[in-house]
Amino acid sequence: GAGVSQSPRYKVAKRGQDVALRCDPISGHVSLFWYQQALGQGPEFLTYFQNEAQLDKSGLPSDRFFAERPEGSVSTLKIQRTQQEDSAVYLCASSLATNEQFFGPGTRLTVL
Amino acid sequence: QQPVQSPQAVILREGEDAVINCSSSKALYSVHWYRQKHGEAPVFLMILLKGGEQKGHEKISASFNEKKQQSSLYLTASQLSYSGTYFCGTGASGGSYIPTFGRGTSLIVHP
């Protein structure tokens, strides 16, 4: 049984570049979450989808961050004009409702 | 607002018990507990939704004191596999299941 997958697993970007991070949730999971995890910290909420609807984007740190889930399955987190402070692990999680979340392995983003 | 976890780190010998606490300054609707091993994704342990509710997962159990806005995770007779960082996530009153995670408690179990 496939779990949540994320790609790429590692991404190095030069400051100012745009990046796109992909999340494939568990099939049938309605809810999808994106988190940012800095070194030594807990996951910090970015945004939440229920099917294709983005119900909460209050955690997105700036308008450089954009997320979409157009068909209610795969989701993409896009960061424009990356900055060094964007360096972190980006975690995606999915769930059937909004209780038990299944996390993907994350994408480690390093901005040089 | 981020919940506060204590202690920050625990070092145990196999077979010993540990308690990890999580407290919030806000009224809580839900408390989530996850364990994350180094370089891996967080793994769900349990969620508590009612005040006073206790749940268990093998020798790991948790309580939720809604009045005190606190939760505690109890690890009994710890095993080497329990090593990792434990995060509590709190959902604010109003029905939010979206957890705000604490900074984590690092647990190391030695043979």
PDB file of C-alpha atoms in Angstrom:
ATOM      1  CA  GLY A   1       0.000   0.000   0.000  1.00  0.00           C
ATOM      2  CA  ALA A   2       1.483   3.285  -1.067  1.00  0.00           C
ATOM      3  CA  GLY A   3       1.858   5.982   1.517  1.00  0.00           C
ATOM      4  CA  VAL A   4       2.225   9.696   0.919  1.00  0.00           C
ATOM      5  CA  SER A   5       5.006  10.435  -1.526  1.00  0.00           C
ATOM      6  CA  GLN A   6       6.819  13.680  -2.143  1.00  0.00           C
ATOM      7  CA  SER A   7       9.183  14.790  -4.839  1.00  0.00           C
ATOM      8  CA  PRO A   8      11.863  15.808  -5.116  1.00  0.00           C
ATOM      9  CA  ARG A   9      13.281  14.536  -1.840  1.00  0.00           C
ATOM     10  CA  TYR A  10      16.054  17.134  -1.982  1.00  0.00           C
ATOM     11  CA  LYS A  11      16.145  20.457  -3.779  1.00  0.00           C
ATOM     12  CA  VAL A  12      18.931  22.987  -3.926  1.00  0.00           C
ATOM     13  CA  ALA A  13      17.977  26.368  -5.320  1.00  0.00           C
ATOM     14  CA  LYS A  14      19.816  29.582  -5.831  1.00  0.00           C
ATOM     15  CA  ARG A  15      18.318  32.581  -4.122  1.00  0.00           C
ATOM     16  CA  GLY A  16      15.697  34.102  -6.377  1.00  0.00           C
ATOM     17  CA  GLN A  17      14.784  30.889  -8.193  1.00  0.00           C
ATOM     18  CA  ASP A  18      11.283  29.469  -8.214  1.00  0.00           C
ATOM     19  CA  VAL A  19      10.693  25.932  -6.940  1.00  0.00           C
ATOM     20  CA  ALA A  20       7.775  23.506  -7.119  1.00  0.00           C
ATOM     21  CA  LEU A  21       7.317  20.723  -4.599  1.00  0.00           C
ATOM     22  CA  ARG A  22       4.952  17.874  -5.304  1.00  0.00           C
ATOM     23  CA  CYS A  23       2.842  15.768  -2.977  1.00  0.00           C
ATOM     24  CA  ASP A  24       0.992  12.570  -3.874  1.00  0.00           C
ATOM     25  CA  PRO A  25      -1.424  11.791  -1.032  1.00  0.00           C
ATOM     26  CA  ILE A  26      -2.838   8.407  -0.147  1.00  0.00           C
ATOM     27  CA  SER A  27      -5.560   7.535  -2.628  1.00  0.00           C
ATOM     28  CA  GLY A  28      -8.983   8.575  -1.373  1.00  0.00           C
ATOM     29  CA  HIS A  29      -7.714  10.937   1.288  1.00  0.00           C
ATOM     30  CA  VAL A  30      -9.851  14.031   1.238  1.00  0.00           C
ATOM     31  CA  SER A  31      -7.680  16.249   3.396  1.00  0.00           C
ATOM     32  CA  LEU A  32      -4.200  17.416   2.511  1.00  0.00           C
ATOM     33  CA  PHE A  33      -1.876  19.553   4.589  1.00  0.00           C
ATOM     34  CA  TRP A  34       1.446  21.278   3.967  1.00  0.00           C
ATOM     35  CA  TYR A  35       3.876  22.001   6.778  1.00  0.00           C
ATOM     36  CA  GLN A  36       7.280  23.647   7.001  1.00  0.00           C
ATOM     37  CA  GLN A  37       9.754  22.146   9.458  1.00  0.00           C
ATOM     38  CA  ALA A  38      12.902  24.032  10.346  1.00  0.00           C
ATOM     39  CA  LEU A  39      15.816  22.192  11.948  1.00  0.00           C
ATOM     40  CA  GLY A  40      15.063  21.321  15.559  1.00  0.00           C
ATOM     41  CA  GLN A  41      11.487  22.581  15.375  1.00  0.00           C
ATOM     42  CA  GLY A  42       8.067  21.052  15.084  1.00  0.00           C
ATOM     43  CA  PRO A  43       6.141  21.103  11.810  1.00  0.00           C
ATOM     44  CA  GLU A  44       4.577  24.503  11.208  1.00  0.00           C
ATOM     45  CA  PHE A  45       1.242  24.595   9.395  1.00  0.00           C
ATOM     46  CA  LEU A  46       1.180  26.248   5.988  1.00  0.00           C
ATOM     47  CA  THR A  47      -2.078  25.359   4.281  1.00  0.00           C
ATOM     48  CA  TYR A  48      -4.950  22.853   4.168  1.00  0.00           C
ATOM     49  CA  PHE A  49      -7.076  21.456   1.350  1.00  0.00           C
ATOM     50  CA  GLN A  50     -10.297  19.528   1.455  1.00  0.00           C
ATOM     51  CA  ASN A  51     -10.513  17.922  -1.964  1.00  0.00           C
ATOM     52  CA  GLU A  52      -9.630  20.723  -4.384  1.00  0.00           C
ATOM     53  CA  ALA A  53     -10.728  23.533  -2.084  1.00  0.00           C
ATOM     54  CA  GLN A  54      -8.053  25.388  -0.172  1.00  0.00           C
ATOM     55  CA  LEU A  55      -9.850  25.963   3.112  1.00  0.00           C
ATOM     56  CA  ASP A  56      -7.050  27.497   5.118  1.00  0.00           C
ATOM     57  CA  LYS A  57      -3.921  29.225   3.908  1.00  0.00           C
ATOM     58  CA  SER A  58      -3.290  31.250   7.016  1.00  0.00           C
ATOM     59  CA  GLY A  59       0.132  29.681   7.565  1.00  0.00           C
ATOM     60  CA  LEU A  60       1.675  30.668   4.251  1.00  0.00           C
ATOM     61  CA  PRO A  61       4.483  33.049   5.277  1.00  0.00           C
ATOM     62  CA  SER A  62       4.280  35.389   2.305  1.00  0.00           C
ATOM     63  CA  ASP A  63       2.679  35.868  -1.083  1.00  0.00           C
ATOM     64  CA  ARG A  64       5.702  34.103  -2.560  1.00  0.00           C
ATOM     65  CA  PHE A  65       4.160  30.839  -1.373  1.00  0.00           C
ATOM     66  CA  PHE A  66       1.342  29.328  -3.367  1.00  0.00           C
ATOM     67  CA  ALA A  67      -0.312  25.912  -3.176  1.00  0.00           C
ATOM     68  CA  GLU A  68      -2.798  24.165  -5.389  1.00  0.00           C
ATOM     69  CA  ARG A  69      -4.639  20.879  -5.650  1.00  0.00           C
ATOM     70  CA  PRO A  70      -6.627  21.284  -8.862  1.00  0.00           C
ATOM     71  CA  GLU A  71      -8.168  17.821  -9.104  1.00  0.00           C
ATOM     72  CA  GLY A  72      -8.395  17.033  -5.426  1.00  0.00           C
ATOM     73  CA  SER A  73      -5.495  14.609  -5.476  1.00  0.00           C
ATOM     74  CA  VAL A  74      -1.901  15.663  -6.201  1.00  0.00           C
ATOM     75  CA  SER A  75      -0.845  18.952  -4.690  1.00  0.00           C
ATOM     76  CA  THR A  76       1.961  21.327  -5.557  1.00  0.00           C
ATOM     77  CA  LEU A  77       3.564  23.883  -3.274  1.00  0.00           C
ATOM     78  CA  LYS A  78       5.289  26.622  -5.228  1.00  0.00           C
ATOM     79  CA  ILE A  79       7.738  29.087  -3.796  1.00  0.00           C
ATOM     80  CA  GLN A  80       8.660  32.035  -5.945  1.00  0.00           C
ATOM     81  CA  ARG A  81      11.872  34.027  -5.681  1.00  0.00           C
ATOM     82  CA  THR A  82      13.261  31.762  -2.968  1.00  0.00           C
ATOM     83  CA  GLN A  83      15.092  33.296  -0.019  1.00  0.00           C
ATOM     84  CA  GLN A  84      17.573  31.713   2.375  1.00  0.00           C
ATOM     85  CA  GLU A  85      14.983  31.724   5.153  1.00  0.00           C
ATOM     86  CA  ASP A  86      12.860  29.374   3.018  1.00  0.00           C
ATOM     87  CA  SER A  87      15.391  26.593   3.643  1.00  0.00           C
ATOM     88  CA  ALA A  88      13.569  23.869   5.550  1.00  0.00           C
ATOM     89  CA  VAL A  89      11.928  20.481   5.167  1.00  0.00           C
ATOM     90  CA  TYR A  90       8.495  20.764   3.583  1.00  0.00           C
ATOM     91  CA  LEU A  91       6.147  18.037   4.764  1.00  0.00           C
ATOM     92  CA  CYS A  92       2.917  16.996   3.178  1.00  0.00           C
ATOM     93  CA  ALA A  93       0.301  14.994   5.062  1.00  0.00           C
ATOM     94  CA  SER A  94      -3.032  13.520   4.071  1.00  0.00           C
ATOM     95  CA  SER A  95      -5.964  12.138   6.004  1.00  0.00           C
ATOM     96  CA  LEU A  96      -9.416  10.726   5.450  1.00  0.00           C
ATOM     97  CA  ALA A  97     -10.934  13.408   7.613  1.00  0.00           C
ATOM     98  CA  THR A  98      -8.831  15.767   9.670  1.00  0.00           C
ATOM     99  CA  ASN A  99      -7.735  13.570  12.530  1.00  0.00           C
ATOM    100  CA  GLU A 100      -4.944  11.050  11.926  1.00  0.00           C
ATOM    101  CA  GLN A 101      -2.511  12.524   9.456  1.00  0.00           C
ATOM    102  CA  PHE A 102      -0.156  10.421   7.358  1.00  0.00           C
ATOM    103  CA  PHE A 103       3.006  12.308   6.579  1.00  0.00           C
ATOM    104  CA  GLY A 104       5.207  11.996   3.544  1.00  0.00           C
ATOM    105  CA  PRO A 105       9.012  11.823   3.778  1.00  0.00           C
ATOM    106  CA  GLY A 106       9.351  15.526   3.055  1.00  0.00           C
ATOM    107  CA  THR A 107      11.339  17.630   0.632  1.00  0.00           C
ATOM    108  CA  ARG A 108      14.480  19.182   2.028  1.00  0.00           C
ATOM    109  CA  LEU A 109      14.894  22.596   0.398  1.00  0.00           C
ATOM    110  CA  THR A 110      18.227  24.361   0.619  1.00  0.00           C
ATOM    111  CA  VAL A 111      18.440  27.896  -0.738  1.00  0.00           C
ATOM    112  CA  LEU A 112      21.965  29.118  -1.403  1.00  0.00           C
TER     113      LEU A 112
ATOM    114  CA  GLN B   1       0.019  29.927  19.637  1.00  0.00           C
ATOM    115  CA  GLN B   2       2.516  27.114  19.949  1.00  0.00           C
ATOM    116  CA  PRO B   3       2.034  24.649  22.846  1.00  0.00           C
ATOM    117  CA  VAL B   4       4.901  24.249  25.287  1.00  0.00           C
ATOM    118  CA  GLN B   5       6.426  20.800  25.719  1.00  0.00           C
ATOM    119  CA  SER B   6       8.462  19.644  28.672  1.00  0.00           C
ATOM    120  CA  PRO B   7      10.995  18.346  29.185  1.00  0.00           C
ATOM    121  CA  GLN B   8      13.010  19.254  26.102  1.00  0.00           C
ATOM    122  CA  ALA B   9      14.940  16.011  26.284  1.00  0.00           C
ATOM    123  CA  VAL B  10      14.794  12.720  28.154  1.00  0.00           C
ATOM    124  CA  ILE B  11      17.435  10.017  28.381  1.00  0.00           C
ATOM    125  CA  LEU B  12      16.309   6.617  29.639  1.00  0.00           C
ATOM    126  CA  ARG B  13      17.472   3.072  30.000  1.00  0.00           C
ATOM    127  CA  GLU B  14      15.386   0.360  28.415  1.00  0.00           C
ATOM    128  CA  GLY B  15      12.495  -0.550  30.677  1.00  0.00           C
ATOM    129  CA  GLU B  16      12.214   2.831  32.381  1.00  0.00           C
ATOM    130  CA  ASP B  17       9.146   5.045  32.240  1.00  0.00           C
ATOM    131  CA  ALA B  18       8.825   8.599  30.982  1.00  0.00           C
ATOM    132  CA  VAL B  19       6.224  11.355  30.909  1.00  0.00           C
ATOM    133  CA  ILE B  20       6.115  14.138  28.333  1.00  0.00           C
ATOM    134  CA  ASN B  21       3.915  17.140  29.013  1.00  0.00           C
ATOM    135  CA  CYS B  22       2.212  19.541  26.642  1.00  0.00           C
ATOM    136  CA  SER B  23       0.483  22.717  27.748  1.00  0.00           C
ATOM    137  CA  SER B  24      -1.329  25.470  25.928  1.00  0.00           C
ATOM    138  CA  SER B  25      -2.393  28.999  26.786  1.00  0.00           C
ATOM    139  CA  LYS B  26      -5.509  28.524  24.641  1.00  0.00           C
ATOM    140  CA  ALA B  27      -8.637  26.448  25.189  1.00  0.00           C
ATOM    141  CA  LEU B  28      -8.166  23.177  23.375  1.00  0.00           C
ATOM    142  CA  TYR B  29     -10.409  21.033  21.218  1.00  0.00           C
ATOM    143  CA  SER B  30      -7.950  18.317  20.323  1.00  0.00           C
ATOM    144  CA  VAL B  31      -4.482  17.083  21.181  1.00  0.00           C
ATOM    145  CA  HIS B  32      -2.430  15.055  18.719  1.00  0.00           C
ATOM    146  CA  TRP B  33       0.734  13.112  19.503  1.00  0.00           C
ATOM    147  CA  TYR B  34       3.332  12.170  16.883  1.00  0.00           C
ATOM    148  CA  ARG B  35       6.755  10.573  16.994  1.00  0.00           C
ATOM    149  CA  GLN B  36       9.477  11.463  14.502  1.00  0.00           C
ATOM    150  CA  LYS B  37      12.701   9.555  14.089  1.00  0.00           C
ATOM    151  CA  HIS B  38      15.701  11.373  12.727  1.00  0.00           C
ATOM    152  CA  GLY B  39      15.360  12.022   9.003  1.00  0.00           C
ATOM    153  CA  GLU B  40      11.935  10.418   8.830  1.00  0.00           C
ATOM    154  CA  ALA B  41       8.347  11.608   8.646  1.00  0.00           C
ATOM    155  CA  PRO B  42       6.301  12.115  11.812  1.00  0.00           C
ATOM    156  CA  VAL B  43       4.172   9.096  12.657  1.00  0.00           C
ATOM    157  CA  PHE B  44       0.772   9.404  14.293  1.00  0.00           C
ATOM    158  CA  LEU B  45       0.444   7.958  17.799  1.00  0.00           C
ATOM    159  CA  MET B  46      -2.962   9.128  18.973  1.00  0.00           C
ATOM    160  CA  ILE B  47      -5.483  11.925  19.100  1.00  0.00           C
ATOM    161  CA  LEU B  48      -7.516  12.968  22.128  1.00  0.00           C
ATOM    162  CA  LEU B  49     -10.741  14.836  21.628  1.00  0.00           C
ATOM    163  CA  LYS B  50     -12.515  15.020  24.951  1.00  0.00           C
ATOM    164  CA  GLY B  51     -11.482  16.431  28.258  1.00  0.00           C
ATOM    165  CA  GLY B  52     -10.212  13.702  30.506  1.00  0.00           C
ATOM    166  CA  GLU B  53      -9.998  11.199  27.696  1.00  0.00           C
ATOM    167  CA  GLN B  54      -7.166   8.745  27.868  1.00  0.00           C
ATOM    168  CA  LYS B  55      -6.000   6.683  24.976  1.00  0.00           C
ATOM    169  CA  GLY B  56      -3.393   4.025  24.669  1.00  0.00           C
ATOM    170  CA  HIS B  57      -1.183   2.563  22.027  1.00  0.00           C
ATOM    171  CA  GLU B  58       0.675  -0.520  23.295  1.00  0.00           C
ATOM    172  CA  LYS B  59       2.633   0.792  26.262  1.00  0.00           C
ATOM    173  CA  ILE B  60       2.168   4.408  25.264  1.00  0.00           C
ATOM    174  CA  SER B  61      -0.850   6.226  26.619  1.00  0.00           C
ATOM    175  CA  ALA B  62      -1.972   9.815  26.951  1.00  0.00           C
ATOM    176  CA  SER B  63      -4.348  11.943  28.954  1.00  0.00           C
ATOM    177  CA  PHE B  64      -6.033  15.240  28.181  1.00  0.00           C
ATOM    178  CA  ASN B  65      -7.014  17.681  30.903  1.00  0.00           C
ATOM    179  CA  GLU B  66      -9.223  20.147  29.099  1.00  0.00           C
ATOM    180  CA  LYS B  67      -9.612  22.379  32.125  1.00  0.00           C
ATOM    181  CA  LYS B  68      -5.885  22.770  32.610  1.00  0.00           C
ATOM    182  CA  GLN B  69      -5.322  22.914  28.839  1.00  0.00           C
ATOM    183  CA  GLN B  70      -2.735  20.184  29.194  1.00  0.00           C
ATOM    184  CA  SER B  71      -1.943  16.755  27.864  1.00  0.00           C
ATOM    185  CA  SER B  72       0.594  14.199  29.004  1.00  0.00           C
ATOM    186  CA  LEU B  73       2.113  11.272  27.129  1.00  0.00           C
ATOM    187  CA  TYR B  74       3.112   8.268  29.218  1.00  0.00           C
ATOM    188  CA  LEU B  75       5.719   5.809  27.974  1.00  0.00           C
ATOM    189  CA  THR B  76       5.840   2.674  30.076  1.00  0.00           C
ATOM    190  CA  ALA B  77       8.692   0.180  30.108  1.00  0.00           C
ATOM    191  CA  SER B  78      10.402   2.004  27.280  1.00  0.00           C
ATOM    192  CA  GLN B  79      11.915   0.102  24.391  1.00  0.00           C
ATOM    193  CA  LEU B  80      14.801   1.072  22.137  1.00  0.00           C
ATOM    194  CA  SER B  81      12.294   1.689  19.351  1.00  0.00           C
ATOM    195  CA  TYR B  82      10.705   4.481  21.374  1.00  0.00           C
ATOM    196  CA  SER B  83      13.676   6.741  20.689  1.00  0.00           C
ATOM    197  CA  GLY B  84      12.794   9.797  18.639  1.00  0.00           C
ATOM    198  CA  THR B  85      11.298  13.230  18.961  1.00  0.00           C
ATOM    199  CA  TYR B  86       7.756  13.444  20.284  1.00  0.00           C
ATOM    200  CA  PHE B  87       5.548  16.292  19.169  1.00  0.00           C
ATOM    201  CA  CYS B  88       2.249  17.325  20.596  1.00  0.00           C
ATOM    202  CA  GLY B  89      -0.090  19.234  18.342  1.00  0.00           C
ATOM    203  CA  THR B  90      -2.992  21.180  19.721  1.00  0.00           C
ATOM    204  CA  GLY B  91      -6.229  22.049  17.963  1.00  0.00           C
ATOM    205  CA  ALA B  92      -7.907  25.188  19.219  1.00  0.00           C
ATOM    206  CA  SER B  93     -11.471  25.239  20.517  1.00  0.00           C
ATOM    207  CA  GLY B  94     -14.025  25.754  17.809  1.00  0.00           C
ATOM    208  CA  GLY B  95     -13.529  22.359  16.294  1.00  0.00           C
ATOM    209  CA  SER B  96     -10.125  22.703  14.724  1.00  0.00           C
ATOM    210  CA  TYR B  97      -8.396  19.427  14.007  1.00  0.00           C
ATOM    211  CA  ILE B  98      -5.455  21.211  12.433  1.00  0.00           C
ATOM    212  CA  PRO B  99      -2.686  20.858  14.987  1.00  0.00           C
ATOM    213  CA  THR B 100      -0.268  23.552  16.035  1.00  0.00           C
ATOM    214  CA  PHE B 101       2.856  21.623  16.955  1.00  0.00           C
ATOM    215  CA  GLY B 102       5.189  22.217  19.860  1.00  0.00           C
ATOM    216  CA  ARG B 103       8.969  22.206  19.548  1.00  0.00           C
ATOM    217  CA  GLY B 104       9.202  18.565  20.461  1.00  0.00           C
ATOM    218  CA  THR B 105      10.745  16.420  23.185  1.00  0.00           C
ATOM    219  CA  SER B 106      13.755  14.345  22.268  1.00  0.00           C
ATOM    220  CA  LEU B 107      13.663  10.863  23.825  1.00  0.00           C
ATOM    221  CA  ILE B 108      16.734   8.637  23.819  1.00  0.00           C
ATOM    222  CA  VAL B 109      16.449   5.092  25.109  1.00  0.00           C
ATOM    223  CA  HIS B 110      19.712   3.292  25.863  1.00  0.00           C
ATOM    224  CA  PRO B 111      20.136  -0.479  26.198  1.00  0.00           C
TER     225      PRO B 111
END
